[in-house]
Amino acid sequence: MTAIETIAPVPGRPRLGRVLALGMERTRYEVRSYFRAGDAVFFTFLFPTVMFVIFAAAFSSTGTVGGDGHGHGGISIAAYYLPGLVAAGIVLSGVQNLGIDIAGERSDGTLKRLGGSPLPVGSYFLGKVGMVLTTAIAQLLLLLGVAHFAFGVALPGSASLWSRFAWIFLLSVLMSVVLGIGISGLPRSGRSASAVIVPILLVLQFISGVYFNFADLPDWLKSVAGVFPLKWVAQGMRSVFLPDRFATAEQTGTWDLGTAALMIGGWAVVGLVIALTTFRWVRKDR
Amino acid sequence: MTTTGSGEPVVAVRDLTIRYGDHTAVAGVSFEIEHGETFALLGPNGAGKSTTIEILEGYRRRSGGDARVLGVDPGTGGVDWKARLGIVLQSSAEAGSVPVREQLAHFASFYPRPRDVDATLEAVGLADAARTRVRALSGGQRRRLDVALGIVGRPEMLFLDEPTTGFDPAARLRAWDLVERTRALGTTILLTTHYLDEAAELSDRAAVIVGGRLVDIGRIDAIGSPADRIPVVRWQDADGRHEKRTDEPGRVVAALVAAGGEPAGLEVVRPSLEDVYLGLIGHRSLEEQPA
């Protein structure tokens, strides 16, 4: 038409390469921002390790768990608590911290500014996945390091256990991120976010075998916990970090990893649907 | 189509209406902004200025009427459309721990053809604060960062929502200079402001919104009715102070001089934009009172 004709906006979706490249840029920015906020690092990053040290130290005199009754073949309390806190670390990094983080971004104007820029929503989501994955891995390395070097907990020795660990870990991180994005719409404001989200996760930690021995819970409570994902992440982690014979203490007497994969994957799908259908940069109509 | 160079207005708003339940925030506003023009939306607090601009930015849904920005309905504009916009929101408080330059470089990466980050910092006067964390900036510096974030993507259309609120006079002059330079690049600008001198300094045309209705629109020097612009001649004599509204102030002054020599305290005052504006919003609020 004329010389000053501009590039026509292409309706529809931004190109995948651009979404991925900006997802990487968001990850870099988000990880740096995470470690710049000192209080968040203390409370969320160190939380699983701090809890682990408290439990391991507090109950160190109670001897071993799961031995033959004569002080043989058991594992230390520290080793026993490790898988639960690995699981809690993943789910807290994703659901709790991310949910509170995004609710805060919605109320402080971050999302409004991003929503007015050409950043694709997919890149924003990928940035959150990248941030949670990075911080969860760093958190895990610290926890495993403290458990192994300070408390002498033996880590899995076989490649098959580590590959089992890898899929449970990655699937759980993905699930936690989409649930975190989904749950961020629940609080009405950034100020109420902690008050709304923390208790939900606290209850789940108590009934899912993070702080108590899951086998000691009444059956009805085990069934309630079985509906939610944290129980299955914790069970998956026990299958990695505890000796195989501990499987007999589980509800079905096995590690039941097939059900764990289905439940974690199912919650990931639920979270993804909630995230995609409810996420808005700003509330459009008030 | 989405062409904007062929005489089609960059912003076209027709009969725009926004309702929240029973409350009508904007009632049938229409205006157009041409390519390269700077247009000011004026009005008291709560008049519907920010609501209107947020519709055009794509943040809110309209209840009725039609809106086009760069040929696109803002309710459906995608990322390629957003890449052609620059948005300076009213103040916000995010990203406190991020250094200024990193924040700007991060946003620049979202755009296909961004401005040079350091040159942009220089232009808004934040070059010395490049390594300062955002939360350590003063209010005025933070606002300048907002402006930098709005222009770093080389927008064709720039929205400025109260860009200098809270600035000291020197910072306002610098901000005006920056807006002038942005406009000289051919950028179309929509500005909301409380400051009439700002509107007079920066904009080609203005619209006045009161109570969600557009009460006047036109060139800055033509806002208000001709009657609102009639000059006033003031003088003093033995009987006290006199004031006469007249289209012919020269003739009045000549008659005064002919009658009694040099009048004391002689003034010929043309209504300022502010007088005209206050007249406009005053009339309006009187009209809206129930009989």
PDB file of N, CA and C in Angstrom, chain A residues 219-274:
ATOM      1  N   ASP A 219      -5.720 -45.796  58.521  1.00  0.00           N
ATOM      2  CA  ASP A 219      -5.975 -46.096  57.109  1.00  0.00           C
ATOM      3  C   ASP A 219      -6.758 -45.004  56.397  1.00  0.00           C
ATOM      4  N   TRP A 220      -7.761 -44.438  57.091  1.00  0.00           N
ATOM      5  CA  TRP A 220      -8.578 -43.420  56.393  1.00  0.00           C
ATOM      6  C   TRP A 220      -7.740 -42.206  56.020  1.00  0.00           C
ATOM      7  N   LEU A 221      -6.780 -41.866  56.919  1.00  0.00           N
ATOM      8  CA  LEU A 221      -5.931 -40.708  56.632  1.00  0.00           C
ATOM      9  C   LEU A 221      -4.965 -41.018  55.479  1.00  0.00           C
ATOM     10  N   LYS A 222      -4.516 -42.287  55.451  1.00  0.00           N
ATOM     11  CA  LYS A 222      -3.661 -42.695  54.323  1.00  0.00           C
ATOM     12  C   LYS A 222      -4.421 -42.559  53.024  1.00  0.00           C
ATOM     13  N   SER A 223      -5.722 -42.922  53.063  1.00  0.00           N
ATOM     14  CA  SER A 223      -6.508 -42.835  51.828  1.00  0.00           C
ATOM     15  C   SER A 223      -6.708 -41.391  51.412  1.00  0.00           C
ATOM     16  N   VAL A 224      -6.942 -40.505  52.398  1.00  0.00           N
ATOM     17  CA  VAL A 224      -7.074 -39.076  52.078  1.00  0.00           C
ATOM     18  C   VAL A 224      -5.781 -38.575  51.442  1.00  0.00           C
ATOM     19  N   ALA A 225      -4.649 -38.896  52.079  1.00  0.00           N
ATOM     20  CA  ALA A 225      -3.353 -38.445  51.554  1.00  0.00           C
ATOM     21  C   ALA A 225      -3.122 -38.988  50.155  1.00  0.00           C
ATOM     22  N   GLY A 226      -3.643 -40.201  49.891  1.00  0.00           N
ATOM     23  CA  GLY A 226      -3.422 -40.855  48.607  1.00  0.00           C
ATOM     24  C   GLY A 226      -4.084 -40.149  47.435  1.00  0.00           C
ATOM     25  N   VAL A 227      -5.060 -39.271  47.768  1.00  0.00           N
ATOM     26  CA  VAL A 227      -5.698 -38.499  46.697  1.00  0.00           C
ATOM     27  C   VAL A 227      -4.761 -37.398  46.200  1.00  0.00           C
ATOM     28  N   PHE A 228      -3.895 -36.915  47.100  1.00  0.00           N
ATOM     29  CA  PHE A 228      -3.050 -35.761  46.781  1.00  0.00           C
ATOM     30  C   PHE A 228      -1.660 -36.212  46.347  1.00  0.00           C
ATOM     31  N   PRO A 229      -0.937 -35.352  45.651  1.00  0.00           N
ATOM     32  CA  PRO A 229       0.309 -35.813  45.020  1.00  0.00           C
ATOM     33  C   PRO A 229       1.496 -35.987  45.964  1.00  0.00           C
ATOM     34  N   LEU A 230       1.553 -35.222  47.070  1.00  0.00           N
ATOM     35  CA  LEU A 230       2.776 -35.251  47.882  1.00  0.00           C
ATOM     36  C   LEU A 230       3.055 -36.652  48.420  1.00  0.00           C
ATOM     37  N   LYS A 231       2.009 -37.371  48.796  1.00  0.00           N
ATOM     38  CA  LYS A 231       2.171 -38.735  49.311  1.00  0.00           C
ATOM     39  C   LYS A 231       2.917 -39.599  48.294  1.00  0.00           C
ATOM     40  N   TRP A 232       2.593 -39.404  47.002  1.00  0.00           N
ATOM     41  CA  TRP A 232       3.191 -40.255  45.964  1.00  0.00           C
ATOM     42  C   TRP A 232       4.616 -39.836  45.653  1.00  0.00           C
ATOM     43  N   VAL A 233       4.883 -38.528  45.753  1.00  0.00           N
ATOM     44  CA  VAL A 233       6.271 -38.083  45.566  1.00  0.00           C
ATOM     45  C   VAL A 233       7.125 -38.661  46.697  1.00  0.00           C
ATOM     46  N   ALA A 234       6.596 -38.582  47.945  1.00  0.00           N
ATOM     47  CA  ALA A 234       7.344 -39.091  49.100  1.00  0.00           C
ATOM     48  C   ALA A 234       7.570 -40.599  48.981  1.00  0.00           C
ATOM     49  N   GLN A 235       6.530 -41.305  48.548  1.00  0.00           N
ATOM     50  CA  GLN A 235       6.649 -42.766  48.391  1.00  0.00           C
ATOM     51  C   GLN A 235       7.688 -43.102  47.327  1.00  0.00           C
ATOM     52  N   GLY A 236       7.659 -42.340  46.222  1.00  0.00           N
ATOM     53  CA  GLY A 236       8.650 -42.549  45.160  1.00  0.00           C
ATOM     54  C   GLY A 236      10.063 -42.322  45.680  1.00  0.00           C
ATOM     55  N   MET A 237      10.227 -41.287  46.486  1.00  0.00           N
ATOM     56  CA  MET A 237      11.554 -40.988  47.018  1.00  0.00           C
ATOM     57  C   MET A 237      11.992 -42.054  48.038  1.00  0.00           C
ATOM     58  N   ARG A 238      11.037 -42.597  48.817  1.00  0.00           N
ATOM     59  CA  ARG A 238      11.409 -43.692  49.721  1.00  0.00           C
ATOM     60  C   ARG A 238      11.929 -44.886  48.924  1.00  0.00           C
ATOM     61  N   SER A 239      11.321 -45.116  47.735  1.00  0.00           N
ATOM     62  CA  SER A 239      11.749 -46.261  46.925  1.00  0.00           C
ATOM     63  C   SER A 239      13.179 -46.075  46.421  1.00  0.00           C
ATOM     64  N   VAL A 240      13.619 -44.808  46.360  1.00  0.00           N
ATOM     65  CA  VAL A 240      14.983 -44.536  45.900  1.00  0.00           C
ATOM     66  C   VAL A 240      15.975 -44.608  47.057  1.00  0.00           C
ATOM     67  N   PHE A 241      15.600 -43.984  48.194  1.00  0.00           N
ATOM     68  CA  PHE A 241      16.589 -43.766  49.262  1.00  0.00           C
ATOM     69  C   PHE A 241      16.539 -44.815  50.378  1.00  0.00           C
ATOM     70  N   LEU A 242      15.423 -45.555  50.510  1.00  0.00           N
ATOM     71  CA  LEU A 242      15.348 -46.565  51.564  1.00  0.00           C
ATOM     72  C   LEU A 242      15.666 -47.949  50.985  1.00  0.00           C
ATOM     73  N   PRO A 243      16.143 -48.844  51.828  1.00  0.00           N
ATOM     74  CA  PRO A 243      16.382 -50.211  51.355  1.00  0.00           C
ATOM     75  C   PRO A 243      15.077 -50.838  50.852  1.00  0.00           C
ATOM     76  N   ASP A 244      15.196 -51.748  49.913  1.00  0.00           N
ATOM     77  CA  ASP A 244      14.029 -52.308  49.239  1.00  0.00           C
ATOM     78  C   ASP A 244      13.030 -52.974  50.189  1.00  0.00           C
ATOM     79  N   ARG A 245      13.555 -53.558  51.297  1.00  0.00           N
ATOM     80  CA  ARG A 245      12.638 -54.288  52.175  1.00  0.00           C
ATOM     81  C   ARG A 245      11.665 -53.363  52.888  1.00  0.00           C
ATOM     82  N   PHE A 246      11.927 -52.026  52.900  1.00  0.00           N
ATOM     83  CA  PHE A 246      10.999 -51.087  53.529  1.00  0.00           C
ATOM     84  C   PHE A 246       9.688 -50.984  52.754  1.00  0.00           C
ATOM     85  N   ALA A 247       9.673 -51.522  51.538  1.00  0.00           N
ATOM     86  CA  ALA A 247       8.443 -51.484  50.737  1.00  0.00           C
ATOM     87  C   ALA A 247       7.297 -52.180  51.464  1.00  0.00           C
ATOM     88  N   THR A 248       7.595 -53.139  52.298  1.00  0.00           N
ATOM     89  CA  THR A 248       6.539 -53.882  52.990  1.00  0.00           C
ATOM     90  C   THR A 248       5.740 -52.987  53.934  1.00  0.00           C
ATOM     91  N   ALA A 249       6.330 -51.837  54.333  1.00  0.00           N
ATOM     92  CA  ALA A 249       5.622 -50.926  55.231  1.00  0.00           C
ATOM     93  C   ALA A 249       4.645 -50.032  54.481  1.00  0.00           C
ATOM     94  N   GLU A 250       4.705 -50.042  53.137  1.00  0.00           N
ATOM     95  CA  GLU A 250       3.776 -49.203  52.365  1.00  0.00           C
ATOM     96  C   GLU A 250       2.378 -49.819  52.400  1.00  0.00           C
ATOM     97  N   GLN A 251       1.392 -49.017  51.966  1.00  0.00           N
ATOM     98  CA  GLN A 251      -0.002 -49.437  52.039  1.00  0.00           C
ATOM     99  C   GLN A 251      -0.254 -50.761  51.329  1.00  0.00           C
ATOM    100  N   THR A 252       0.349 -50.923  50.154  1.00  0.00           N
ATOM    101  CA  THR A 252       0.099 -52.138  49.377  1.00  0.00           C
ATOM    102  C   THR A 252       1.224 -53.150  49.533  1.00  0.00           C
ATOM    103  N   GLY A 253       2.199 -52.813  50.380  1.00  0.00           N
ATOM    104  CA  GLY A 253       3.325 -53.710  50.564  1.00  0.00           C
ATOM    105  C   GLY A 253       4.336 -53.644  49.441  1.00  0.00           C
ATOM    106  N   THR A 254       4.136 -52.756  48.484  1.00  0.00           N
ATOM    107  CA  THR A 254       5.113 -52.538  47.402  1.00  0.00           C
ATOM    108  C   THR A 254       5.332 -51.039  47.251  1.00  0.00           C
ATOM    109  N   TRP A 255       6.337 -50.638  46.422  1.00  0.00           N
ATOM    110  CA  TRP A 255       6.569 -49.208  46.178  1.00  0.00           C
ATOM    111  C   TRP A 255       5.483 -48.611  45.281  1.00  0.00           C
ATOM    112  N   ASP A 256       4.849 -49.488  44.504  1.00  0.00           N
ATOM    113  CA  ASP A 256       3.705 -49.060  43.701  1.00  0.00           C
ATOM    114  C   ASP A 256       4.045 -47.851  42.810  1.00  0.00           C
ATOM    115  N   LEU A 257       5.156 -47.934  42.108  1.00  0.00           N
ATOM    116  CA  LEU A 257       5.617 -46.782  41.319  1.00  0.00           C
ATOM    117  C   LEU A 257       4.711 -46.470  40.139  1.00  0.00           C
ATOM    118  N   GLY A 258       3.998 -47.498  39.629  1.00  0.00           N
ATOM    119  CA  GLY A 258       3.069 -47.248  38.533  1.00  0.00           C
ATOM    120  C   GLY A 258       1.981 -46.274  38.951  1.00  0.00           C
ATOM    121  N   THR A 259       1.385 -46.543  40.143  1.00  0.00           N
ATOM    122  CA  THR A 259       0.352 -45.638  40.647  1.00  0.00           C
ATOM    123  C   THR A 259       0.942 -44.265  40.935  1.00  0.00           C
ATOM    124  N   ALA A 260       2.173 -44.254  41.475  1.00  0.00           N
ATOM    125  CA  ALA A 260       2.820 -42.963  41.756  1.00  0.00           C
ATOM    126  C   ALA A 260       2.953 -42.149  40.471  1.00  0.00           C
ATOM    127  N   ALA A 261       3.404 -42.801  39.383  1.00  0.00           N
ATOM    128  CA  ALA A 261       3.568 -42.090  38.112  1.00  0.00           C
ATOM    129  C   ALA A 261       2.229 -41.562  37.615  1.00  0.00           C
ATOM    130  N   LEU A 262       1.190 -42.409  37.747  1.00  0.00           N
ATOM    131  CA  LEU A 262      -0.140 -41.984  37.297  1.00  0.00           C
ATOM    132  C   LEU A 262      -0.652 -40.796  38.114  1.00  0.00           C
ATOM    133  N   MET A 263      -0.477 -40.865  39.439  1.00  0.00           N
ATOM    134  CA  MET A 263      -0.998 -39.801  40.305  1.00  0.00           C
ATOM    135  C   MET A 263      -0.236 -38.493  40.093  1.00  0.00           C
ATOM    136  N   ILE A 264       1.105 -38.582  40.026  1.00  0.00           N
ATOM    137  CA  ILE A 264       1.883 -37.346  39.834  1.00  0.00           C
ATOM    138  C   ILE A 264       1.606 -36.777  38.443  1.00  0.00           C
ATOM    139  N   GLY A 265       1.585 -37.672  37.437  1.00  0.00           N
ATOM    140  CA  GLY A 265       1.285 -37.227  36.073  1.00  0.00           C
ATOM    141  C   GLY A 265      -0.121 -36.662  35.971  1.00  0.00           C
ATOM    142  N   GLY A 266      -1.076 -37.325  36.636  1.00  0.00           N
ATOM    143  CA  GLY A 266      -2.465 -36.853  36.607  1.00  0.00           C
ATOM    144  C   GLY A 266      -2.601 -35.468  37.213  1.00  0.00           C
ATOM    145  N   TRP A 267      -1.933 -35.257  38.369  1.00  0.00           N
ATOM    146  CA  TRP A 267      -1.980 -33.922  38.990  1.00  0.00           C
ATOM    147  C   TRP A 267      -1.269 -32.889  38.124  1.00  0.00           C
ATOM    148  N   ALA A 268      -0.260 -33.326  37.379  1.00  0.00           N
ATOM    149  CA  ALA A 268       0.412 -32.391  36.463  1.00  0.00           C
ATOM    150  C   ALA A 268      -0.557 -31.942  35.374  1.00  0.00           C
ATOM    151  N   VAL A 269      -1.343 -32.890  34.863  1.00  0.00           N
ATOM    152  CA  VAL A 269      -2.325 -32.536  33.829  1.00  0.00           C
ATOM    153  C   VAL A 269      -3.389 -31.605  34.407  1.00  0.00           C
ATOM    154  N   VAL A 270      -3.887 -31.945  35.614  1.00  0.00           N
ATOM    155  CA  VAL A 270      -4.883 -31.089  36.270  1.00  0.00           C
ATOM    156  C   VAL A 270      -4.315 -29.681  36.453  1.00  0.00           C
ATOM    157  N   GLY A 271      -3.079 -29.621  36.950  1.00  0.00           N
ATOM    158  CA  GLY A 271      -2.452 -28.312  37.174  1.00  0.00           C
ATOM    159  C   GLY A 271      -2.284 -27.538  35.885  1.00  0.00           C
ATOM    160  N   LEU A 272      -1.897 -28.245  34.819  1.00  0.00           N
ATOM    161  CA  LEU A 272      -1.688 -27.569  33.535  1.00  0.00           C
ATOM    162  C   LEU A 272      -2.995 -26.989  33.009  1.00  0.00           C
ATOM    163  N   VAL A 273      -4.074 -27.785  33.138  1.00  0.00           N
ATOM    164  CA  VAL A 273      -5.383 -27.301  32.670  1.00  0.00           C
ATOM    165  C   VAL A 273      -5.801 -26.070  33.485  1.00  0.00           C
ATOM    166  N   ILE A 274      -5.634 -26.154  34.820  1.00  0.00           N
ATOM    167  CA  ILE A 274      -6.004 -25.000  35.661  1.00  0.00           C
ATOM    168  C   ILE A 274      -5.144 -23.787  35.292  1.00  0.00           C
TER     169      ILE A 274
END
